C-alpha cells in the first residue's frame, strides 16, 4: 500500500489520531537521498531466504562479556535507544528493539521483503547525483525458508540476480554441500569472494591445484576516478557450527595473517583507493579484527544479526577502521556513501535504513518473480497448523518462545525427559492470534540436517554440552566466539554465569520437578540439527507438525 492508502486503512481500524499522526509526520520521501560522495555501497546481510515481508523481534537480552559488556552490539531495549538516540515509541524503536513489539507490529506492520527492498534500492539509485553503486550481500541468503531448502538455494539466486547483487560471501550457503555451492555460483551474476576458505592439504594435493584458495579472495570494482576493493570473509567456524561432512575438503578460519597480507598487497600495488571487508565473522570478531589488521577502511559485517544504526570506529596501529553490522531477515538496508578523491577515502556517511514494507511500494517485476517461485509450493506453505496464543519469537541470549515450542514438541512426541535445541538466531516472529502455517514452521527448521536424535546422556554429559556452548558464546576472546545464542533446554533448568571460567559457568541443573541432575545417572534426551553425528530420527519439522496437530 502507498502511504495515503495506509493512513486511510489505519483510520478504518479505528486507531487513535495520535497513532495515525505517527504516520502523518512521515515525510513524502521516507528515505531521503544523499548528495554526499561519489560512490555508494548498499549492504544487505542474513536475510535467511525471506522473500516476503516478515515480523522479526530484536532481542530483549543480549549479553556481552569482558570489554563488550553493555557496549554495542550488546545493548537491548531502552539502553539501546538511549545509546543511539532513538525516540521511544517511534517506528525506528520498533525496527531496532523488542519494546512493545506486538503492539508496535500491529501499527507499523511487517518489514523487509525482496519486492520492497528492490523498490528502495531503485529509489536510492535514481535519487543519487552520481551513478556509482554496488550492492553487497554478506551471506546467509540461500537458507532459512521452505522454498530455499526445496530448491537448494535456486529461488534466492534468481531473486538476488534480479535484485542486482554485485558481490557476496557466505556461511549457511555452504550447508548445501560443496558441489551444490559450486553449481549455484555458476548461475550467480555477481562475484563470490572469500579469502579465508581453502582446500585442505590432502584435497589440494589430490587435485593438483596450484593454489589452495577455493574462491577469489577479493574483487576490484572500477568507477570513474574511484576503485573499490571488496575482500570476502566467509564465516570462519563453518565446520564447527555446521557439519564438516558437508564440506569435507574445505577448511575455514579467521585467517588474520592472510587477510593482512592481502590488504598490504592491494595497498602496495595501489590497485584500489578504498578497501572494504565484506564479513560474516560476527560483530565481536570484526571489532577485534579491526584493531589488529591495518589498511581496511570499512568492515561491512553480518552473522550475529546485530542491527547497529551507527558505525563504530576502531583504532589500530595504521589508523582506524569503520565497523558496521546490518541486521537480518531483510529488515534493513545499509547505505554507505563514500567521498573518494585523489586516490583515497576522504570521508564517508553511513545509514542503516529500516525497510518498512507498508511504506514502500513492492517492485512489480520482483513481485512477479516471487509469485512464480512460490506458486508450486503455495498450497503446502499455507497449510494451517495452529494459532499462536502468545508472541512467538526466536532471538534472545537464553530462550525464545518459539524455541520453547520446539522443545515442547521434542519432549512430547519423542517422549523424553530433556530436550535440547540450537540457539539459532534466524526464524521469523509470530504475533498473538496469528495462524501458524507450515511455512512459519519451516522458517525455523529449514536446514539440510534437520533430523532429530533421541539418546541417553549422563548428567555429566549434559553439563559438558551446556558448558561447551556457553564458552562459544561467552568466551572473553571474541576470536573464540561462534555467534548464535545459548542452546535451548526443555524439561530442565540451570544457572549460567557468563563471566565465570570455562567449565564453571553452568550449575544447579534440575529437572522441572526440582530434582538435581545426577552426574552419573542417565536421562533420555531429544535434540535435532546434530553437527557431529548423523541423526536418524524424524525431521524436526515433522515432529513439530505432529505436536501442533495434537494441540
Short mmCIF file of C-alpha atoms in Angstrom, two decimals:
data_model
loop_
_atom_site.label_atom_id
_atom_site.label_comp_id
_atom_site.label_asym_id
_atom_site.label_seq_id
_atom_site.Cartn_x
_atom_site.Cartn_y
_atom_site.Cartn_z
CA UNK A 1 0.00 0.00 0.00
CA UNK A 2 1.21 3.51 -0.70
CA UNK A 3 1.35 5.98 2.17
CA UNK A 4 -2.09 7.58 1.64
CA UNK A 5 -3.85 4.21 1.40
CA UNK A 6 -2.06 3.08 4.53
CA UNK A 7 -3.22 6.12 6.51
CA UNK A 8 -6.80 5.56 5.36
CA UNK A 9 -6.55 1.95 6.44
CA UNK A 10 -5.38 2.99 9.91
CA UNK A 11 -8.41 5.26 10.19
CA UNK A 12 -10.76 2.43 9.23
CA UNK A 13 -9.22 0.34 12.00
CA UNK A 14 -10.34 2.97 14.48
CA UNK A 15 -6.84 3.77 15.69
CA UNK A 16 -6.38 6.94 17.69
CA UNK A 17 -5.43 10.20 15.94
CA UNK A 18 -2.20 10.14 17.93
CA UNK A 19 -1.12 6.86 16.42
CA UNK A 20 -2.16 7.94 12.95
CA UNK A 21 -0.17 11.16 13.38
CA UNK A 22 2.95 8.98 13.76
CA UNK A 23 2.49 8.14 10.09
CA UNK A 24 1.23 11.56 9.02
CA UNK A 25 4.54 13.03 10.14
CA UNK A 26 6.49 10.71 7.85
CA UNK A 27 7.97 12.83 5.04
CA UNK A 28 6.88 12.10 1.49
CA UNK A 29 10.37 10.78 0.92
CA UNK A 30 10.76 8.37 3.80
CA UNK A 31 14.29 7.56 2.71
CA UNK A 32 15.88 10.88 1.75
CA UNK A 33 18.57 10.88 -0.90
CA UNK A 34 22.14 11.76 -0.11
CA UNK A 35 24.11 14.28 -2.12
CA UNK A 36 27.31 13.20 -0.38
CA UNK A 37 30.24 11.44 -2.02
CA UNK A 38 30.84 9.88 -5.41
CA UNK A 39 30.34 6.14 -4.71
CA UNK A 40 27.52 4.41 -2.82
CA UNK A 41 27.71 0.89 -1.41
CA UNK A 42 24.48 -0.80 -0.35
CA UNK A 43 24.80 -3.72 2.05
CA UNK A 44 22.32 -6.43 3.00
CA UNK A 45 23.05 -9.49 5.10
CA UNK A 46 21.49 -12.51 6.81
CA UNK A 47 18.12 -12.32 5.05
CA UNK A 48 17.76 -16.08 5.59
CA UNK A 49 15.81 -16.55 2.38
CA UNK A 50 12.86 -14.41 3.42
CA UNK A 51 11.43 -13.22 0.11
CA UNK A 52 8.26 -11.84 1.74
CA UNK A 53 7.89 -9.17 4.44
CA UNK A 54 8.18 -10.59 7.97
CA UNK A 55 7.86 -9.82 11.64
CA UNK A 56 11.19 -10.21 13.44
CA UNK A 57 11.62 -9.25 17.07
CA UNK A 58 15.02 -7.97 18.16
CA UNK A 59 16.45 -9.35 21.45
CA UNK A 60 15.46 -8.21 24.93
CA UNK A 61 18.63 -9.81 26.34
CA UNK A 62 21.98 -9.62 24.52
CA UNK A 63 24.76 -10.35 26.98
CA UNK A 64 28.33 -9.30 26.32
CA UNK A 65 31.36 -10.22 28.40
CA UNK A 66 34.70 -8.59 29.10
CA UNK A 67 35.22 -5.38 27.18
CA UNK A 68 31.96 -5.82 25.27
CA UNK A 69 29.76 -5.71 28.37
CA UNK A 70 26.98 -3.14 27.80
CA UNK A 71 28.71 -1.96 24.65
CA UNK A 72 27.46 -2.26 21.06
CA UNK A 73 26.33 -4.71 19.87
CA UNK A 74 25.41 -5.96 23.36
CA UNK A 75 22.63 -3.48 24.05
CA UNK A 76 18.89 -4.02 24.04
CA UNK A 77 15.63 -2.20 24.69
CA UNK A 78 15.74 1.21 26.37
CA UNK A 79 19.50 1.04 26.80
CA UNK A 80 19.86 0.58 23.03
CA UNK A 81 17.52 3.50 22.31
CA UNK A 82 19.38 5.77 24.72
CA UNK A 83 22.81 4.90 23.35
CA UNK A 84 21.83 5.59 19.74
CA UNK A 85 19.46 8.48 20.43
CA UNK A 86 16.30 6.81 19.10
CA UNK A 87 12.93 8.10 20.30
CA UNK A 88 10.90 5.55 22.31
CA UNK A 89 7.65 4.55 20.63
CA UNK A 90 8.87 5.63 17.21
CA UNK A 91 8.91 3.49 14.09
CA UNK A 92 12.70 3.26 14.49
CA UNK A 93 12.26 1.96 18.05
CA UNK A 94 10.01 -0.77 16.64
CA UNK A 95 12.57 -1.67 14.00
CA UNK A 96 15.60 -1.79 16.30
CA UNK A 97 14.23 -3.16 19.61
CA UNK A 98 11.83 -5.64 21.20
CA UNK A 99 9.93 -2.97 23.16
CA UNK A 100 6.12 -3.34 22.97
CA UNK A 101 6.74 -5.48 19.93
CA UNK A 102 3.30 -6.99 19.40
CA UNK A 103 1.55 -3.64 19.81
CA UNK A 104 4.07 -1.80 17.61
CA UNK A 105 3.90 -4.52 14.96
CA UNK A 106 0.13 -4.05 14.74
CA UNK A 107 0.75 -0.38 13.94
CA UNK A 108 3.90 -0.40 11.83
CA UNK A 109 3.46 -3.76 10.10
CA UNK A 110 5.88 -6.22 8.63
CA UNK A 111 9.37 -5.36 7.44
CA UNK A 112 11.60 -6.40 4.59
CA UNK A 113 10.59 -8.43 1.58
CA UNK A 114 12.60 -8.54 -1.64
CA UNK A 115 9.98 -6.65 -3.66
CA UNK A 116 10.07 -3.76 -1.19
CA UNK A 117 13.84 -3.95 -0.91
CA UNK A 118 14.06 -3.72 -4.69
CA UNK A 119 11.96 -0.55 -4.64
CA UNK A 120 14.22 1.03 -2.03
CA UNK A 121 17.38 0.13 -3.94
CA UNK A 122 15.99 1.62 -7.14
CA UNK A 123 14.91 4.75 -5.27
CA UNK A 124 18.42 5.23 -3.88
CA UNK A 125 19.96 4.80 -7.31
CA UNK A 126 17.52 7.11 -9.03
CA UNK A 127 17.84 9.90 -6.48
CA UNK A 128 21.63 9.99 -6.41
CA UNK A 129 23.61 12.60 -8.36
CA UNK A 130 26.24 10.00 -9.31
CA UNK A 131 25.86 6.60 -10.95
CA UNK A 132 28.43 4.63 -8.98
CA UNK A 133 26.75 1.86 -6.97
CA UNK A 134 27.50 -1.59 -5.62
CA UNK A 135 25.07 -3.94 -3.87
CA UNK A 136 26.87 -6.25 -1.44
CA UNK A 137 25.42 -9.36 0.22
CA UNK A 138 27.01 -10.57 3.46
CA UNK A 139 25.68 -14.13 3.19
CA UNK A 140 23.13 -16.39 4.89
CA UNK A 141 20.95 -15.68 1.88
CA UNK A 142 20.21 -19.13 0.44
CA UNK A 143 18.96 -20.73 3.70
CA UNK A 144 16.11 -20.22 6.15
CA UNK A 145 12.88 -20.91 4.28
CA UNK A 146 10.99 -23.85 2.85
CA UNK A 147 11.43 -22.80 -0.77
CA UNK A 148 15.15 -22.17 -0.38
CA UNK A 149 15.59 -25.66 1.09
CA UNK A 150 13.42 -27.36 -1.51
CA UNK A 151 15.19 -25.58 -4.38
CA UNK A 152 18.62 -25.76 -2.71
CA UNK A 153 19.00 -22.02 -2.92
CA UNK A 154 17.89 -21.63 -6.54
CA UNK A 155 14.97 -19.37 -5.61
CA UNK A 156 17.30 -16.96 -3.81
CA UNK A 157 19.78 -16.99 -6.67
CA UNK A 158 17.05 -15.85 -9.03
CA UNK A 159 15.91 -13.15 -6.61
CA UNK A 160 19.45 -11.90 -5.95
CA UNK A 161 20.26 -11.80 -9.66
CA UNK A 162 17.17 -9.68 -10.28
CA UNK A 163 17.94 -7.51 -7.25
CA UNK A 164 21.36 -6.85 -8.74
CA UNK A 165 23.74 -8.23 -6.10
CA UNK A 166 27.28 -7.46 -7.24
CA UNK A 167 29.38 -9.23 -4.60
CA UNK A 168 28.61 -11.73 -1.84
CA UNK A 169 30.26 -14.00 0.71
CA UNK A 170 28.73 -16.87 2.67
CA UNK A 171 28.02 -19.14 5.61
CA UNK A 172 24.79 -21.18 5.61
CA UNK A 173 25.19 -21.39 1.83
CA UNK A 174 27.92 -23.98 2.50
CA UNK A 175 25.45 -26.34 4.23
CA UNK A 176 24.12 -27.36 0.81
CA UNK A 177 27.47 -29.04 0.24
CA UNK A 178 30.46 -28.09 -1.89
CA UNK A 179 29.03 -29.49 -5.13
CA UNK A 180 25.76 -27.55 -4.83
CA UNK A 181 27.57 -24.35 -3.86
CA UNK A 182 29.78 -24.61 -6.94
CA UNK A 183 26.79 -25.32 -9.18
CA UNK A 184 24.78 -22.43 -7.77
CA UNK A 185 27.61 -19.96 -8.18
CA UNK A 186 27.80 -20.75 -11.89
CA UNK A 187 24.31 -19.20 -12.11
CA UNK A 188 25.14 -16.20 -9.92
CA UNK A 189 25.59 -12.96 -11.85
CA UNK A 190 27.87 -11.40 -9.25
CA UNK A 191 31.20 -12.27 -7.64
CA UNK A 192 31.56 -14.63 -4.66
CA UNK A 193 34.58 -13.72 -2.52
CA UNK A 194 36.16 -15.46 0.48
CA UNK A 195 39.82 -15.07 1.41
CA UNK A 196 39.51 -17.48 4.33
CA UNK A 197 38.16 -20.64 2.66
CA UNK A 198 40.71 -23.04 1.21
CA UNK A 199 41.31 -26.66 0.28
CA UNK A 200 42.67 -28.97 2.92
CA UNK A 201 46.24 -30.04 2.31
CA UNK A 202 45.08 -33.50 1.25
CA UNK A 203 42.46 -32.13 -1.13
CA UNK A 204 44.90 -29.71 -2.73
CA UNK A 205 47.45 -32.47 -3.26
CA UNK A 206 44.83 -34.79 -4.74
CA UNK A 207 43.52 -32.10 -7.10
CA UNK A 208 46.93 -30.87 -8.17
CA UNK A 209 45.75 -27.28 -7.75
CA UNK A 210 48.48 -24.63 -7.58
CA UNK A 211 46.53 -22.52 -5.08
CA UNK A 212 44.62 -23.71 -2.04
CA UNK A 213 42.05 -20.93 -2.41
CA UNK A 214 38.59 -22.09 -3.49
CA UNK A 215 37.09 -18.66 -4.19
CA UNK A 216 38.63 -15.42 -5.33
CA UNK A 217 39.76 -13.58 -2.19
CA UNK A 218 38.67 -10.17 -3.46
CA UNK A 219 37.44 -8.21 -6.45
CA UNK A 220 38.22 -4.67 -7.53
CA UNK A 221 35.37 -2.58 -8.91
CA UNK A 222 36.34 0.31 -11.13
CA UNK A 223 34.37 3.55 -11.34
CA UNK A 224 35.18 6.96 -12.74
CA UNK A 225 38.02 8.22 -10.53
CA UNK A 226 37.41 5.53 -7.89
CA UNK A 227 38.50 1.92 -7.38
CA UNK A 228 36.95 -0.23 -4.63
CA UNK A 229 38.47 -3.49 -3.38
CA UNK A 230 35.93 -5.88 -1.81
CA UNK A 231 37.59 -8.63 0.23
CA UNK A 232 35.42 -11.56 1.28
CA UNK A 233 35.43 -13.01 4.79
CA UNK A 234 33.16 -16.06 4.99
CA UNK A 235 32.04 -17.46 8.34
CA UNK A 236 35.28 -18.76 9.89
CA UNK A 237 33.77 -21.53 12.03
CA UNK A 238 31.57 -23.24 9.44
CA UNK A 239 32.96 -26.79 10.03
CA UNK A 240 32.41 -26.39 13.79
CA UNK A 241 29.00 -24.72 13.89
CA UNK A 242 27.71 -26.83 10.98
CA UNK A 243 28.53 -30.41 9.92
CA UNK A 244 32.03 -30.69 8.49
CA UNK A 245 30.82 -33.66 6.43
CA UNK A 246 29.02 -31.21 4.14
CA UNK A 247 32.30 -29.59 3.01
CA UNK A 248 34.91 -32.22 3.95
CA UNK A 249 37.64 -30.90 1.62
CA UNK A 250 37.32 -27.26 2.68
CA UNK A 251 38.92 -25.54 5.65
CA UNK A 252 37.99 -22.23 7.22
CA UNK A 253 39.27 -19.84 9.86
CA UNK A 254 39.67 -16.15 10.58
CA UNK A 255 42.98 -16.20 8.68
CA UNK A 256 44.11 -12.87 10.10
CA UNK A 257 47.65 -13.09 8.70
CA UNK A 258 46.44 -13.98 5.21
CA UNK A 259 43.98 -11.10 5.37
CA UNK A 260 46.69 -8.64 6.40
CA UNK A 261 48.90 -9.88 3.57
CA UNK A 262 46.06 -9.38 1.07
CA UNK A 263 45.33 -5.85 2.31
CA UNK A 264 49.02 -4.93 2.25
CA UNK A 265 49.43 -6.19 -1.32
CA UNK A 266 46.44 -4.15 -2.51
CA UNK A 267 47.84 -1.04 -0.81
CA UNK A 268 51.39 -1.53 -2.10
CA UNK A 269 50.23 -2.18 -5.65
CA UNK A 270 47.93 0.85 -5.42
CA UNK A 271 45.26 -1.16 -7.21
CA UNK A 272 42.40 0.26 -5.12
CA UNK A 273 41.59 3.55 -3.42
CA UNK A 274 39.31 2.03 -0.77
CA UNK A 275 39.36 -1.41 0.84
CA UNK A 276 36.11 -2.93 2.13
CA UNK A 277 35.90 -6.19 4.08
CA UNK A 278 32.59 -7.93 3.36
CA UNK A 279 32.46 -10.01 6.51
CA UNK A 280 30.42 -12.81 8.02
CA UNK A 281 32.55 -13.03 11.16
CA UNK A 282 30.04 -11.62 13.60
CA UNK A 283 30.42 -8.17 15.10
CA UNK A 284 32.55 -9.03 18.13
CA UNK A 285 35.13 -10.74 15.92
CA UNK A 286 35.04 -7.84 13.46
CA UNK A 287 35.73 -5.33 16.24
CA UNK A 288 38.80 -7.26 17.36
CA UNK A 289 39.92 -7.85 13.78
CA UNK A 290 39.70 -4.11 13.07
CA UNK A 291 42.04 -3.41 15.99
CA UNK A 292 44.69 -5.81 14.65
CA UNK A 293 44.57 -5.66 10.85
CA UNK A 294 45.61 -2.36 9.31
CA UNK A 295 44.62 -0.85 5.98
CA UNK A 296 40.93 -1.78 5.89
CA UNK A 297 38.70 1.27 5.53
CA UNK A 298 35.31 -0.28 6.35
CA UNK A 299 34.08 -3.65 7.59
CA UNK A 300 30.53 -4.40 6.47
CA UNK A 301 29.55 -7.15 8.86
CA UNK A 302 26.96 -9.86 9.37
CA UNK A 303 26.31 -13.23 11.03
CA UNK A 304 25.28 -12.05 14.51
CA UNK A 305 22.15 -10.26 13.22
CA UNK A 306 23.07 -7.06 15.06
CA UNK A 307 21.22 -4.04 13.66
CA UNK A 308 23.60 -1.21 14.60
CA UNK A 309 22.36 2.16 13.32
CA UNK A 310 25.70 3.97 13.65
CA UNK A 311 29.15 2.67 12.73
CA UNK A 312 31.82 2.02 15.34
CA UNK A 313 35.30 3.38 14.68
CA UNK A 314 38.16 1.17 15.84
CA UNK A 315 41.74 2.40 16.16
CA UNK A 316 44.68 0.28 15.07
CA UNK A 317 48.39 0.80 14.51
CA UNK A 318 47.79 2.05 10.97
CA UNK A 319 44.86 4.37 11.60
CA UNK A 320 41.24 3.44 12.15
CA UNK A 321 38.56 1.21 10.63
CA UNK A 322 34.80 1.73 10.45
CA UNK A 323 32.87 -1.37 11.64
CA UNK A 324 29.18 -1.95 10.89
CA UNK A 325 26.55 -4.71 11.13
CA UNK A 326 23.33 -4.57 9.13
CA UNK A 327 20.77 -6.71 10.98
CA UNK A 328 18.89 -9.61 9.44
CA UNK A 329 15.81 -11.04 7.70
CA UNK A 330 15.68 -8.23 5.14
CA UNK A 331 14.66 -5.67 7.77
CA UNK A 332 17.45 -3.25 6.91
CA UNK A 333 19.49 -1.92 4.03
CA UNK A 334 22.80 -0.29 4.88
CA UNK A 335 23.84 2.63 2.68
CA UNK A 336 27.49 3.72 2.71
CA UNK A 337 28.28 6.91 0.77
CA UNK A 338 31.99 7.34 0.06
CA UNK A 339 33.86 10.51 -0.83
CA UNK A 340 36.87 9.30 -2.80
CA UNK A 341 39.29 11.86 -4.13
CA UNK A 342 42.94 11.79 -5.16
CA UNK A 343 43.09 8.02 -4.78
CA UNK A 344 41.96 7.77 -1.19
CA UNK A 345 38.91 7.86 1.03
CA UNK A 346 38.33 11.39 2.29
CA UNK A 347 35.11 10.86 4.23
CA UNK A 348 32.04 8.66 4.47
CA UNK A 349 28.40 8.69 5.55
CA UNK A 350 26.59 5.60 6.83
CA UNK A 351 22.86 4.98 7.19
CA UNK A 352 21.06 1.80 8.24
CA UNK A 353 17.63 2.10 6.68
CA UNK A 354 14.69 0.08 8.08
CA UNK A 355 12.68 -1.48 5.25
CA UNK A 356 9.05 -0.74 6.21
CA UNK A 357 7.01 -2.78 3.77
CA UNK A 358 3.84 -0.78 4.47
CA UNK A 359 5.53 2.39 3.27
CA UNK A 360 7.31 1.11 0.17
CA UNK A 361 5.52 0.03 -2.98
CA UNK A 362 6.56 -3.51 -3.95
CA UNK A 363 8.57 -3.61 -7.14
CA UNK A 364 6.31 -5.19 -9.76
CA UNK A 365 8.99 -7.22 -11.54
CA UNK A 366 10.40 -8.64 -8.32
CA UNK A 367 6.92 -9.43 -7.02
CA UNK A 368 6.12 -11.38 -10.21
CA UNK A 369 9.30 -13.39 -9.78
CA UNK A 370 8.50 -14.14 -6.12
CA UNK A 371 4.97 -15.23 -7.03
CA UNK A 372 6.36 -17.52 -9.74
CA UNK A 373 8.95 -19.03 -7.39
CA UNK A 374 6.37 -19.73 -4.68
CA UNK A 375 3.47 -20.91 -6.83
CA UNK A 376 4.38 -24.64 -7.00
CA UNK A 377 4.57 -24.81 -3.20
CA UNK A 378 1.84 -22.41 -2.16
CA UNK A 379 -0.75 -24.94 -1.00
CA UNK A 380 1.78 -26.69 1.23
CA UNK A 381 3.18 -23.41 2.59
CA UNK A 382 -0.22 -22.06 3.55
CA UNK A 383 -1.36 -25.19 5.40
CA UNK A 384 -2.68 -24.01 8.81
CA UNK A 385 -1.36 -25.89 11.84
CA UNK A 386 -2.48 -23.82 14.79
CA UNK A 387 -2.89 -20.35 16.28
CA UNK A 388 -0.21 -18.52 18.26
CA UNK A 389 -1.51 -17.95 21.80
CA UNK A 390 1.40 -15.62 22.60
CA UNK A 391 4.20 -13.75 20.84
CA UNK A 392 6.42 -16.44 19.32
CA UNK A 393 10.00 -15.32 18.73
CA UNK A 394 13.50 -16.78 18.45
CA UNK A 395 16.10 -14.21 19.39
CA UNK A 396 17.37 -13.78 22.99
CA UNK A 397 20.50 -14.88 24.80
CA UNK A 398 18.92 -17.72 26.78
CA UNK A 399 15.45 -18.52 25.49
CA UNK A 400 12.73 -17.75 22.98
CA UNK A 401 9.06 -18.65 22.93
CA UNK A 402 9.27 -20.36 19.52
CA UNK A 403 12.26 -22.29 20.80
CA UNK A 404 10.09 -23.42 23.70
CA UNK A 405 7.56 -24.71 21.19
CA UNK A 406 10.29 -26.78 19.55
CA UNK A 407 11.38 -28.11 22.94
CA UNK A 408 7.83 -29.00 23.95
CA UNK A 409 7.42 -30.91 20.70
CA UNK A 410 10.64 -32.87 21.27
CA UNK A 411 9.66 -33.70 24.85
CA UNK A 412 6.15 -34.81 23.93
CA UNK A 413 6.47 -36.53 20.57
CA UNK A 414 9.80 -38.20 21.35
CA UNK A 415 8.77 -38.98 24.94
CA UNK A 416 11.94 -37.62 26.52
CA UNK A 417 12.88 -36.20 29.90
CA UNK A 418 15.07 -33.42 28.46
CA UNK A 419 15.16 -31.65 25.12
CA UNK A 420 17.92 -29.53 23.56
CA UNK A 421 17.58 -27.17 20.58
CA UNK A 422 20.24 -24.95 18.93
CA UNK A 423 20.24 -21.24 19.74
CA UNK A 424 19.74 -20.23 16.12
CA UNK A 425 19.05 -16.52 15.65
CA UNK A 426 17.16 -16.98 12.38
CA UNK A 427 13.44 -17.60 12.30
CA UNK A 428 10.53 -15.19 11.94
CA UNK A 429 8.23 -13.90 14.71
CA UNK A 430 4.50 -14.62 15.02
CA UNK A 431 2.08 -12.24 16.71
CA UNK A 432 -0.57 -13.40 19.20
CA UNK A 433 -3.56 -14.70 17.26
CA UNK A 434 -1.55 -15.23 14.07
CA UNK A 435 -2.00 -18.53 12.21
CA UNK A 436 0.94 -20.91 12.47
CA UNK A 437 1.33 -22.20 8.93
CA UNK A 438 3.62 -24.86 7.55
CA UNK A 439 5.71 -22.05 6.10
CA UNK A 440 6.19 -20.47 9.54
CA UNK A 441 7.33 -23.81 10.95
CA UNK A 442 9.81 -24.20 8.09
CA UNK A 443 11.12 -20.69 8.76
CA UNK A 444 12.51 -22.16 11.99
CA UNK A 445 13.55 -25.63 10.84
CA UNK A 446 14.66 -25.43 7.18
CA UNK A 447 18.16 -26.88 7.23
CA UNK A 448 19.90 -29.71 5.38
CA UNK A 449 20.47 -31.73 8.57
CA UNK A 450 17.07 -31.45 10.33
CA UNK A 451 16.74 -34.92 11.81
CA UNK A 452 16.02 -35.48 15.46
CA UNK A 453 18.01 -37.68 17.81
CA UNK A 454 16.93 -39.46 20.99
CA UNK A 455 19.64 -40.85 23.24
CA UNK A 456 20.54 -41.42 26.85
CA UNK A 457 23.05 -38.99 28.35
CA UNK A 458 24.54 -38.88 31.82
CA UNK A 459 24.11 -35.70 33.84
CA UNK A 460 27.83 -35.02 33.42
CA UNK A 461 27.49 -35.25 29.63
CA UNK A 462 24.59 -32.79 29.64
CA UNK A 463 26.70 -30.36 31.66
CA UNK A 464 29.57 -30.74 29.19
CA UNK A 465 27.25 -29.84 26.30
CA UNK A 466 25.95 -26.74 28.10
CA UNK A 467 29.45 -25.66 29.15
CA UNK A 468 30.77 -26.05 25.61
CA UNK A 469 28.04 -23.89 24.09
CA UNK A 470 28.39 -21.32 26.89
CA UNK A 471 32.10 -20.97 26.12
CA UNK A 472 31.36 -20.50 22.43
CA UNK A 473 29.06 -17.67 23.43
CA UNK A 474 30.77 -16.06 26.44
CA UNK A 475 34.48 -16.58 25.85
CA UNK A 476 36.27 -13.33 26.71
CA UNK A 477 38.29 -13.57 23.50
CA UNK A 478 36.00 -12.72 20.56
CA UNK A 479 38.08 -14.94 18.28
CA UNK A 480 36.71 -17.94 20.19
CA UNK A 481 33.08 -16.82 19.98
CA UNK A 482 31.00 -18.51 17.32
CA UNK A 483 27.83 -16.41 17.41
CA UNK A 484 24.31 -17.62 17.96
CA UNK A 485 22.63 -17.84 21.35
CA UNK A 486 22.71 -20.31 24.23
CA UNK A 487 21.45 -23.80 23.50
CA UNK A 488 17.78 -24.05 24.48
CA UNK A 489 16.91 -26.63 27.15
CA UNK A 490 13.48 -28.11 27.88
CA UNK A 491 12.46 -30.34 30.78
CA UNK A 492 15.22 -28.85 32.93
CA UNK A 493 16.57 -25.58 34.28
CA UNK A 494 20.09 -24.38 35.06
CA UNK A 495 22.06 -21.36 36.24
CA UNK A 496 24.60 -19.74 33.93
CA UNK A 497 27.35 -17.30 34.94
CA UNK A 498 28.65 -15.78 31.70
CA UNK A 499 31.78 -14.27 33.29
CA UNK A 500 32.90 -17.47 35.02
CA UNK A 501 35.83 -19.53 33.73
CA UNK A 502 35.37 -22.28 31.19
CA UNK A 503 33.78 -25.33 32.76
CA UNK A 504 32.46 -23.28 35.68
CA UNK A 505 29.57 -21.39 34.08
CA UNK A 506 26.79 -23.97 34.45
CA UNK A 507 25.36 -25.06 37.80
CA UNK A 508 22.12 -26.04 39.53
CA UNK A 509 20.93 -28.31 36.72
CA UNK A 510 17.49 -29.53 37.75
CA UNK A 511 14.61 -31.39 36.21
CA UNK A 512 11.40 -29.40 36.12
CA UNK A 513 10.24 -31.18 39.29
CA UNK A 514 13.18 -29.59 41.14
CA UNK A 515 15.38 -32.69 41.30
CA UNK A 516 19.08 -32.01 40.76
CA UNK A 517 20.60 -33.88 37.83
CA UNK A 518 22.89 -36.69 38.93
CA UNK A 519 26.25 -36.60 37.15
CA UNK A 520 26.28 -40.40 36.80
CA UNK A 521 22.59 -41.01 36.09
CA UNK A 522 21.34 -41.39 32.50
CA UNK A 523 18.49 -39.26 31.17
CA UNK A 524 16.55 -39.55 27.91
CA UNK A 525 17.46 -36.52 25.79
CA UNK A 526 15.97 -35.44 22.46
CA UNK A 527 17.66 -32.94 20.15
CA UNK A 528 17.92 -32.02 16.49
CA UNK A 529 20.35 -30.45 13.99
CA UNK A 530 23.19 -32.70 15.10
CA UNK A 531 26.58 -31.45 13.91
CA UNK A 532 28.98 -34.24 14.83
CA UNK A 533 26.89 -37.32 14.11
CA UNK A 534 24.23 -38.27 11.58
CA UNK A 535 20.86 -38.40 13.32
CA UNK A 536 18.34 -40.96 12.10
CA UNK A 537 15.17 -39.61 13.75
CA UNK A 538 12.33 -37.82 12.01
CA UNK A 539 12.97 -34.27 10.76
CA UNK A 540 12.21 -31.54 13.29
CA UNK A 541 9.51 -30.08 11.04
CA UNK A 542 7.56 -33.35 11.14
CA UNK A 543 7.88 -33.60 14.91
CA UNK A 544 6.62 -30.04 15.37
CA UNK A 545 3.76 -30.50 12.90
CA UNK A 546 2.61 -33.61 14.80
CA UNK A 547 2.79 -31.74 18.10
CA UNK A 548 0.79 -28.79 16.79
CA UNK A 549 -1.90 -31.12 15.43
CA UNK A 550 -2.12 -32.81 18.84
CA UNK A 551 -2.80 -29.45 20.45
#
